[in-house]
PDB file of C-alpha atoms in Angstrom:
ATOM      1  CA  MET B  66      94.374  43.674 -55.197  1.00 45.00           C
ATOM      2  CA  THR B  67      92.325  44.192 -58.326  1.00 40.00           C
ATOM      3  CA  ARG B  68      93.502  45.592 -61.604  1.00 36.00           C
ATOM      4  CA  ARG B  69      94.963  49.045 -61.431  1.00 39.00           C
ATOM      5  CA  ARG B  70      93.343  51.985 -63.055  1.00 37.00           C
ATOM      6  CA  PRO B  71      95.490  54.069 -65.445  1.00 36.00           C
ATOM      7  CA  THR B  72      96.180  56.588 -62.659  1.00 38.00           C
ATOM      8  CA  SER B  73      97.480  54.000 -60.245  1.00 38.00           C
ATOM      9  CA  ARG B  74     100.935  52.504 -59.924  1.00 39.00           C
ATOM     10  CA  PRO B  75     101.906  49.024 -61.021  1.00 39.00           C
ATOM     11  CA  ARG B  76     100.714  46.619 -58.383  1.00 42.00           C
ATOM     12  CA  ARG B  77     104.070  45.737 -56.889  1.00 41.00           C
ATOM     13  CA  SER B  78     107.505  45.508 -58.400  1.00 35.00           C
ATOM     14  CA  THR B  79     108.448  42.039 -59.444  1.00 35.00           C
ATOM     15  CA  SER B  80     110.188  39.737 -57.035  1.00 41.00           C
ATOM     16  CA  ASP B  81     111.349  37.244 -59.636  1.00 43.00           C
ATOM     17  CA  THR B  82     112.043  38.720 -63.064  1.00 35.00           C
ATOM     18  CA  ARG B  83     111.808  35.404 -64.880  1.00 40.00           C
ATOM     19  CA  GLN B  84     108.572  35.159 -66.800  1.00 41.00           C
ATOM     20  CA  GLY B  85     106.716  31.985 -67.456  1.00 40.00           C
ATOM     21  CA  LYS B  86     104.002  31.397 -70.017  1.00 43.00           C
ATOM     22  CA  GLY B  87     100.965  33.460 -69.083  1.00 48.00           C
ATOM     23  CA  GLY B  88     102.652  35.493 -66.349  1.00 61.00           C
ATOM     24  CA  GLY B  89     105.535  35.721 -63.906  1.00 85.00           C
ATOM     25  CA  ARG B  90     106.455  33.857 -60.751  1.00 88.00           C
ATOM     26  CA  LEU B  91     106.498  34.615 -57.060  1.00 92.00           C
ATOM     27  CA  ARG B  92     109.415  33.295 -55.031  1.00 93.00           C
ATOM     28  CA  LEU B  93     108.904  32.785 -51.304  1.00 95.00           C
ATOM     29  CA  ILE B  94     112.082  33.734 -49.495  1.00 94.00           C
ATOM     30  CA  GLY B  95     112.006  32.315 -45.984  1.00 94.00           C
ATOM     31  CA  GLY B  96     110.595  29.630 -43.724  1.00 95.00           C
ATOM     32  CA  GLU B  97     108.842  26.376 -44.567  1.00 97.00           C
ATOM     33  CA  PHE B  98     108.261  27.231 -48.235  1.00 96.00           C
ATOM     34  CA  ARG B  99     111.586  28.938 -48.825  1.00 95.00           C
ATOM     35  CA  ARG B 100     112.593  29.124 -52.510  1.00 93.00           C
ATOM     36  CA  ARG B 101     109.230  27.765 -53.678  1.00 95.00           C
ATOM     37  CA  LEU B 102     108.193  29.349 -56.977  1.00 95.00           C
ATOM     38  CA  LEU B 103     104.523  30.019 -57.583  1.00 94.00           C
ATOM     39  CA  PRO B 104     102.865  31.190 -60.809  1.00 92.00           C
ATOM     40  CA  VAL B 105     101.536  34.749 -60.954  1.00 89.00           C
ATOM     41  CA  LEU B 106      98.463  35.340 -63.078  1.00 85.00           C
ATOM     42  CA  ASP B 107      98.997  37.387 -66.219  1.00 79.00           C
ATOM     43  CA  SER B 108      96.926  40.358 -65.081  1.00 76.00           C
ATOM     44  CA  PRO B 109      97.864  44.028 -65.652  1.00 70.00           C
ATOM     45  CA  GLY B 110      99.952  45.398 -62.794  1.00 62.00           C
ATOM     46  CA  LEU B 111      99.952  42.169 -60.784  1.00 68.00           C
ATOM     47  CA  ARG B 112     103.396  41.886 -59.178  1.00 63.00           C
ATOM     48  CA  PRO B 113     104.701  40.466 -55.895  1.00 66.00           C
ATOM     49  CA  THR B 114     106.235  42.682 -53.238  1.00 74.00           C
ATOM     50  CA  PRO B 115     110.016  42.870 -53.911  1.00 80.00           C
ATOM     51  CA  ASP B 116     112.258  40.383 -52.138  1.00 87.00           C
ATOM     52  CA  ARG B 117     114.236  43.129 -50.409  1.00 89.00           C
ATOM     53  CA  VAL B 118     111.151  44.730 -48.897  1.00 91.00           C
ATOM     54  CA  ARG B 119     109.710  41.390 -47.783  1.00 93.00           C
ATOM     55  CA  GLU B 120     113.003  40.334 -46.218  1.00 94.00           C
ATOM     56  CA  THR B 121     113.259  43.620 -44.324  1.00 95.00           C
ATOM     57  CA  LEU B 122     109.637  43.488 -43.191  1.00 96.00           C
ATOM     58  CA  PHE B 123     109.778  39.923 -41.944  1.00 97.00           C
ATOM     59  CA  ASN B 124     113.048  40.558 -40.144  1.00 97.00           C
ATOM     60  CA  TRP B 125     111.147  43.221 -38.208  1.00 97.00           C
ATOM     61  CA  LEU B 126     108.328  40.735 -37.616  1.00 98.00           C
ATOM     62  CA  ALA B 127     110.528  37.769 -36.711  1.00 97.00           C
ATOM     63  CA  THR B 128     108.993  37.299 -33.266  1.00 97.00           C
ATOM     64  CA  ALA B 129     105.480  38.381 -34.249  1.00 97.00           C
ATOM     65  CA  THR B 130     104.859  36.094 -37.241  1.00 98.00           C
ATOM     66  CA  PRO B 131     104.929  32.603 -35.653  1.00 98.00           C
ATOM     67  CA  GLY B 132     101.390  31.849 -34.517  1.00 98.00           C
ATOM     68  CA  ALA B 133     100.019  35.096 -36.008  1.00 98.00           C
ATOM     69  CA  ARG B 134      96.475  35.497 -37.294  1.00 98.00           C
ATOM     70  CA  VAL B 135      97.029  37.382 -40.550  1.00 98.00           C
ATOM     71  CA  LEU B 136      94.760  39.571 -42.682  1.00 98.00           C
ATOM     72  CA  ASP B 137      96.097  40.384 -46.174  1.00 98.00           C
ATOM     73  CA  LEU B 138      93.914  43.140 -47.674  1.00 97.00           C
ATOM     74  CA  PHE B 139      94.118  43.977 -51.401  1.00 95.00           C
ATOM     75  CA  ALA B 140      95.949  40.649 -51.494  1.00 95.00           C
ATOM     76  CA  GLY B 141      96.843  40.403 -55.208  1.00 93.00           C
ATOM     77  CA  THR B 142      99.478  37.675 -55.453  1.00 93.00           C
ATOM     78  CA  GLY B 143      99.230  37.156 -51.693  1.00 96.00           C
ATOM     79  CA  ALA B 144     102.997  37.555 -51.391  1.00 95.00           C
ATOM     80  CA  LEU B 145     102.886  38.932 -47.846  1.00 97.00           C
ATOM     81  CA  GLY B 146     100.251  36.596 -46.471  1.00 98.00           C
ATOM     82  CA  LEU B 147     101.924  33.572 -48.071  1.00 97.00           C
ATOM     83  CA  GLU B 148     105.302  34.635 -46.707  1.00 97.00           C
ATOM     84  CA  ALA B 149     103.725  34.883 -43.258  1.00 98.00           C
ATOM     85  CA  LEU B 150     102.336  31.341 -43.570  1.00 98.00           C
ATOM     86  CA  SER B 151     105.779  30.118 -44.647  1.00 98.00           C
ATOM     87  CA  ARG B 152     107.259  31.687 -41.525  1.00 98.00           C
ATOM     88  CA  GLY B 153     104.857  30.071 -39.105  1.00 98.00           C
ATOM     89  CA  ALA B 154     101.664  32.149 -39.055  1.00 98.00           C
ATOM     90  CA  ARG B 155      98.712  30.226 -37.687  1.00 97.00           C
ATOM     91  CA  ALA B 156      96.315  31.409 -40.387  1.00 97.00           C
ATOM     92  CA  SER B 157      96.078  33.952 -43.211  1.00 98.00           C
ATOM     93  CA  LEU B 158      92.896  35.435 -44.624  1.00 97.00           C
ATOM     94  CA  PHE B 159      93.320  36.965 -48.090  1.00 98.00           C
ATOM     95  CA  VAL B 160      90.839  39.564 -49.383  1.00 97.00           C
ATOM     96  CA  GLU B 161      90.985  40.140 -53.154  1.00 96.00           C
ATOM     97  CA  ARG B 162      88.304  41.752 -55.339  1.00 94.00           C
ATOM     98  CA  ASP B 163      89.313  40.284 -58.721  1.00 94.00           C
ATOM     99  CA  ALA B 164      87.782  36.802 -58.952  1.00 96.00           C
ATOM    100  CA  ARG B 165      90.451  35.468 -61.324  1.00 95.00           C
ATOM    101  CA  VAL B 166      93.272  36.716 -59.122  1.00 94.00           C
ATOM    102  CA  ALA B 167      91.561  35.289 -56.026  1.00 96.00           C
ATOM    103  CA  GLN B 168      91.168  31.919 -57.750  1.00 96.00           C
ATOM    104  CA  ALA B 169      94.862  31.856 -58.696  1.00 95.00           C
ATOM    105  CA  LEU B 170      95.813  32.681 -55.116  1.00 96.00           C
ATOM    106  CA  GLY B 171      93.641  29.829 -53.849  1.00 97.00           C
ATOM    107  CA  ALA B 172      95.350  27.462 -56.292  1.00 97.00           C
ATOM    108  CA  ASN B 173      98.761  28.530 -54.961  1.00 97.00           C
ATOM    109  CA  LEU B 174      97.637  27.767 -51.407  1.00 98.00           C
ATOM    110  CA  GLU B 175      96.719  24.283 -52.573  1.00 97.00           C
ATOM    111  CA  THR B 176     100.074  23.895 -54.322  1.00 97.00           C
ATOM    112  CA  LEU B 177     101.807  24.672 -51.024  1.00 97.00           C
ATOM    113  CA  GLY B 178      99.518  22.346 -49.087  1.00 97.00           C
ATOM    114  CA  ALA B 179      98.505  25.366 -46.999  1.00 97.00           C
ATOM    115  CA  GLU B 180      94.793  25.497 -47.796  1.00 95.00           C
ATOM    116  CA  GLN B 181      93.952  24.534 -44.193  1.00 96.00           C
ATOM    117  CA  ARG B 182      95.731  27.638 -42.899  1.00 97.00           C
ATOM    118  CA  GLY B 183      94.959  30.052 -45.747  1.00 98.00           C
ATOM    119  CA  ARG B 184      91.557  31.226 -46.945  1.00 97.00           C
ATOM    120  CA  VAL B 185      90.697  33.540 -49.839  1.00 98.00           C
ATOM    121  CA  ILE B 186      87.642  35.803 -49.884  1.00 97.00           C
ATOM    122  CA  THR B 187      86.597  37.472 -53.125  1.00 97.00           C
ATOM    123  CA  ALA B 188      85.477  40.889 -51.918  1.00 96.00           C
ATOM    124  CA  ASP B 189      86.227  44.588 -51.998  1.00 95.00           C
ATOM    125  CA  ALA B 190      88.469  45.375 -49.031  1.00 96.00           C
ATOM    126  CA  LEU B 191      86.554  48.462 -47.877  1.00 95.00           C
ATOM    127  CA  ALA B 192      83.242  46.637 -48.139  1.00 95.00           C
ATOM    128  CA  PHE B 193      84.715  43.676 -46.257  1.00 96.00           C
ATOM    129  CA  LEU B 194      85.785  45.958 -43.394  1.00 96.00           C
ATOM    130  CA  ALA B 195      82.493  47.884 -43.331  1.00 93.00           C
ATOM    131  CA  THR B 196      80.765  45.291 -41.161  1.00 88.00           C
ATOM    132  CA  PRO B 197      82.298  44.413 -37.779  1.00 85.00           C
ATOM    133  CA  PRO B 198      83.613  40.846 -37.591  1.00 89.00           C
ATOM    134  CA  ALA B 199      81.432  38.074 -36.251  1.00 83.00           C
ATOM    135  CA  ASP B 200      81.806  37.303 -32.567  1.00 76.00           C
ATOM    136  CA  ALA B 201      83.393  33.959 -33.469  1.00 69.00           C
ATOM    137  CA  THR B 202      86.121  35.640 -35.572  1.00 81.00           C
ATOM    138  CA  PRO B 203      89.341  36.053 -33.559  1.00 89.00           C
ATOM    139  CA  PRO B 204      90.954  39.482 -33.993  1.00 95.00           C
ATOM    140  CA  PHE B 205      93.963  39.669 -36.283  1.00 97.00           C
ATOM    141  CA  THR B 206      97.441  40.067 -34.827  1.00 98.00           C
ATOM    142  CA  LEU B 207      99.110  41.012 -38.139  1.00 98.00           C
ATOM    143  CA  VAL B 208      97.583  42.991 -41.022  1.00 98.00           C
ATOM    144  CA  PHE B 209      99.017  43.822 -44.450  1.00 98.00           C
ATOM    145  CA  LEU B 210      97.418  46.790 -46.193  1.00 96.00           C
ATOM    146  CA  ASP B 211      98.691  47.660 -49.692  1.00 90.00           C
ATOM    147  CA  PRO B 212      95.911  49.483 -51.580  1.00 90.00           C
ATOM    148  CA  PRO B 213      96.158  50.930 -55.097  1.00 85.00           C
ATOM    149  CA  PHE B 214      97.923  54.263 -55.223  1.00 81.00           C
ATOM    150  CA  ARG B 215      96.143  57.586 -55.646  1.00 79.00           C
ATOM    151  CA  GLN B 216      92.721  56.219 -54.774  1.00 85.00           C
ATOM    152  CA  GLN B 217      92.661  57.421 -51.146  1.00 87.00           C
ATOM    153  CA  LEU B 218      91.951  53.951 -49.751  1.00 92.00           C
ATOM    154  CA  ALA B 219      94.572  53.637 -47.019  1.00 93.00           C
ATOM    155  CA  GLN B 220      93.060  55.969 -44.447  1.00 93.00           C
ATOM    156  CA  PRO B 221      89.463  54.635 -44.525  1.00 95.00           C
ATOM    157  CA  CYS B 222      90.811  51.070 -44.314  1.00 96.00           C
ATOM    158  CA  CYS B 223      92.896  52.003 -41.279  1.00 96.00           C
ATOM    159  CA  GLU B 224      89.857  53.541 -39.616  1.00 95.00           C
ATOM    160  CA  ARG B 225      87.666  50.520 -40.304  1.00 96.00           C
ATOM    161  CA  LEU B 226      90.264  48.097 -38.962  1.00 96.00           C
ATOM    162  CA  GLU B 227      89.601  49.630 -35.552  1.00 95.00           C
ATOM    163  CA  ARG B 228      86.031  48.324 -35.632  1.00 94.00           C
ATOM    164  CA  GLY B 229      86.899  45.074 -33.916  1.00 94.00           C
ATOM    165  CA  TRP B 230      89.301  43.570 -36.460  1.00 96.00           C
ATOM    166  CA  LEU B 231      92.552  44.067 -34.534  1.00 96.00           C
ATOM    167  CA  ALA B 232      94.024  42.292 -31.551  1.00 96.00           C
ATOM    168  CA  GLU B 233      95.511  44.402 -28.820  1.00 94.00           C
ATOM    169  CA  GLU B 234      99.126  45.192 -29.776  1.00 95.00           C
ATOM    170  CA  ALA B 235      98.583  44.014 -33.363  1.00 98.00           C
ATOM    171  CA  TYR B 236     101.086  44.919 -36.064  1.00 98.00           C
ATOM    172  CA  ILE B 237      99.791  46.713 -39.177  1.00 98.00           C
ATOM    173  CA  TYR B 238     101.914  47.166 -42.302  1.00 97.00           C
ATOM    174  CA  VAL B 239     100.690  49.969 -44.596  1.00 95.00           C
ATOM    175  CA  GLU B 240     102.254  50.526 -48.022  1.00 92.00           C
ATOM    176  CA  THR B 241     101.415  53.733 -49.916  1.00 90.00           C
ATOM    177  CA  GLU B 242     102.926  56.126 -52.419  1.00 86.00           C
ATOM    178  CA  SER B 243     105.791  57.977 -50.754  1.00 87.00           C
ATOM    179  CA  ALA B 244     104.069  61.340 -51.222  1.00 84.00           C
ATOM    180  CA  LEU B 245     101.230  60.187 -48.987  1.00 84.00           C
ATOM    181  CA  ALA B 246     101.446  60.032 -45.201  1.00 83.00           C
ATOM    182  CA  PRO B 247      98.136  58.437 -44.214  1.00 84.00           C
ATOM    183  CA  GLN B 248      96.432  59.502 -41.003  1.00 90.00           C
ATOM    184  CA  VAL B 249      96.248  56.425 -38.796  1.00 94.00           C
ATOM    185  CA  PRO B 250      94.376  55.848 -35.532  1.00 95.00           C
ATOM    186  CA  VAL B 251      95.971  57.478 -32.492  1.00 95.00           C
ATOM    187  CA  SER B 252      96.520  54.064 -30.919  1.00 95.00           C
ATOM    188  CA  TRP B 253      98.951  53.086 -33.706  1.00 97.00           C
ATOM    189  CA  GLN B 254     102.616  53.798 -33.088  1.00 96.00           C
ATOM    190  CA  LEU B 255     105.085  53.860 -35.997  1.00 96.00           C
ATOM    191  CA  HIS B 256     107.541  51.027 -35.443  1.00 96.00           C
ATOM    192  CA  ARG B 257     109.624  50.891 -38.648  1.00 96.00           C
ATOM    193  CA  GLU B 258     109.651  52.389 -42.146  1.00 94.00           C
ATOM    194  CA  VAL B 259     111.103  51.274 -45.490  1.00 92.00           C
ATOM    195  CA  ARG B 260     111.161  52.977 -48.879  1.00 89.00           C
ATOM    196  CA  ALA B 261     111.415  51.264 -52.272  1.00 84.00           C
ATOM    197  CA  GLY B 262     111.068  53.258 -55.482  1.00 83.00           C
ATOM    198  CA  ASP B 263     107.990  55.457 -55.267  1.00 84.00           C
ATOM    199  CA  SER B 264     106.441  53.523 -52.389  1.00 87.00           C
ATOM    200  CA  THR B 265     106.915  53.652 -48.629  1.00 91.00           C
ATOM    201  CA  GLY B 266     106.015  50.872 -46.237  1.00 93.00           C
ATOM    202  CA  ARG B 267     105.244  51.722 -42.622  1.00 95.00           C
ATOM    203  CA  LEU B 268     104.938  49.140 -39.883  1.00 97.00           C
ATOM    204  CA  TYR B 269     102.752  50.219 -36.971  1.00 98.00           C
ATOM    205  CA  ARG B 270     102.225  48.641 -33.555  1.00 97.00           C
ATOM    206  CA  ARG B 271      98.839  49.041 -31.945  1.00 97.00           C
ATOM    207  CA  LEU B 272      99.171  50.256 -28.385  1.00 91.00           C
ATOM    208  CA  PRO B 273      97.359  48.541 -25.522  1.00 81.00           C
ATOM    209  CA  ALA B 274      94.110  50.112 -24.396  1.00 71.00           C
ATOM    210  CA  ASP B 275      95.816  51.678 -21.368  1.00 65.00           C
ATOM    211  CA  GLY B 276      98.366  53.343 -23.691  1.00 55.00           C
ATOM    212  CA  SER B 277     101.376  51.652 -22.088  1.00 55.00           C
TER     213      SER B 277
END
């Protein structure tokens, strides 16, 4: 995601505390790219999702990630979308508003040799979701949504995802400040929940159209 405003939290707590020149590093923790270290741009508040949270999340998604079509909104370092690619996702689309951050994420895809499966779009996430996807765009089976805190972005993003972006029975991971319980579409069923510091991650499963 883009740079935080003073009222928002740090982007994500660091996954690898070692700092290199010009920024930190992201460590991928499972799958094809396990233990690969990638540079993180020196941008205020830019931090990967913690290892513990990612490990927990992808344990929950163990059967859903291989072959998944992934959308990583407010991508930032791309930690979640990259981890999904490492664990066998078919494709990941990263949406990041900050052009420098988006460029760095694209460079990391090239470093991994994953540029054929990963694509970065420089755009505001809400604006990106405002227009329904093109008919040729397959719906996403796995979505990561980690907006800046205290900017009331989670709920409108959840609503807009229902405008043709989601596959039936898609998984949607929403990370917000713990004090916030976003209202999600009625077709989303809470599957799992994890708390880390002042943030809470909720994994939802979209119910089939018949509600079964």
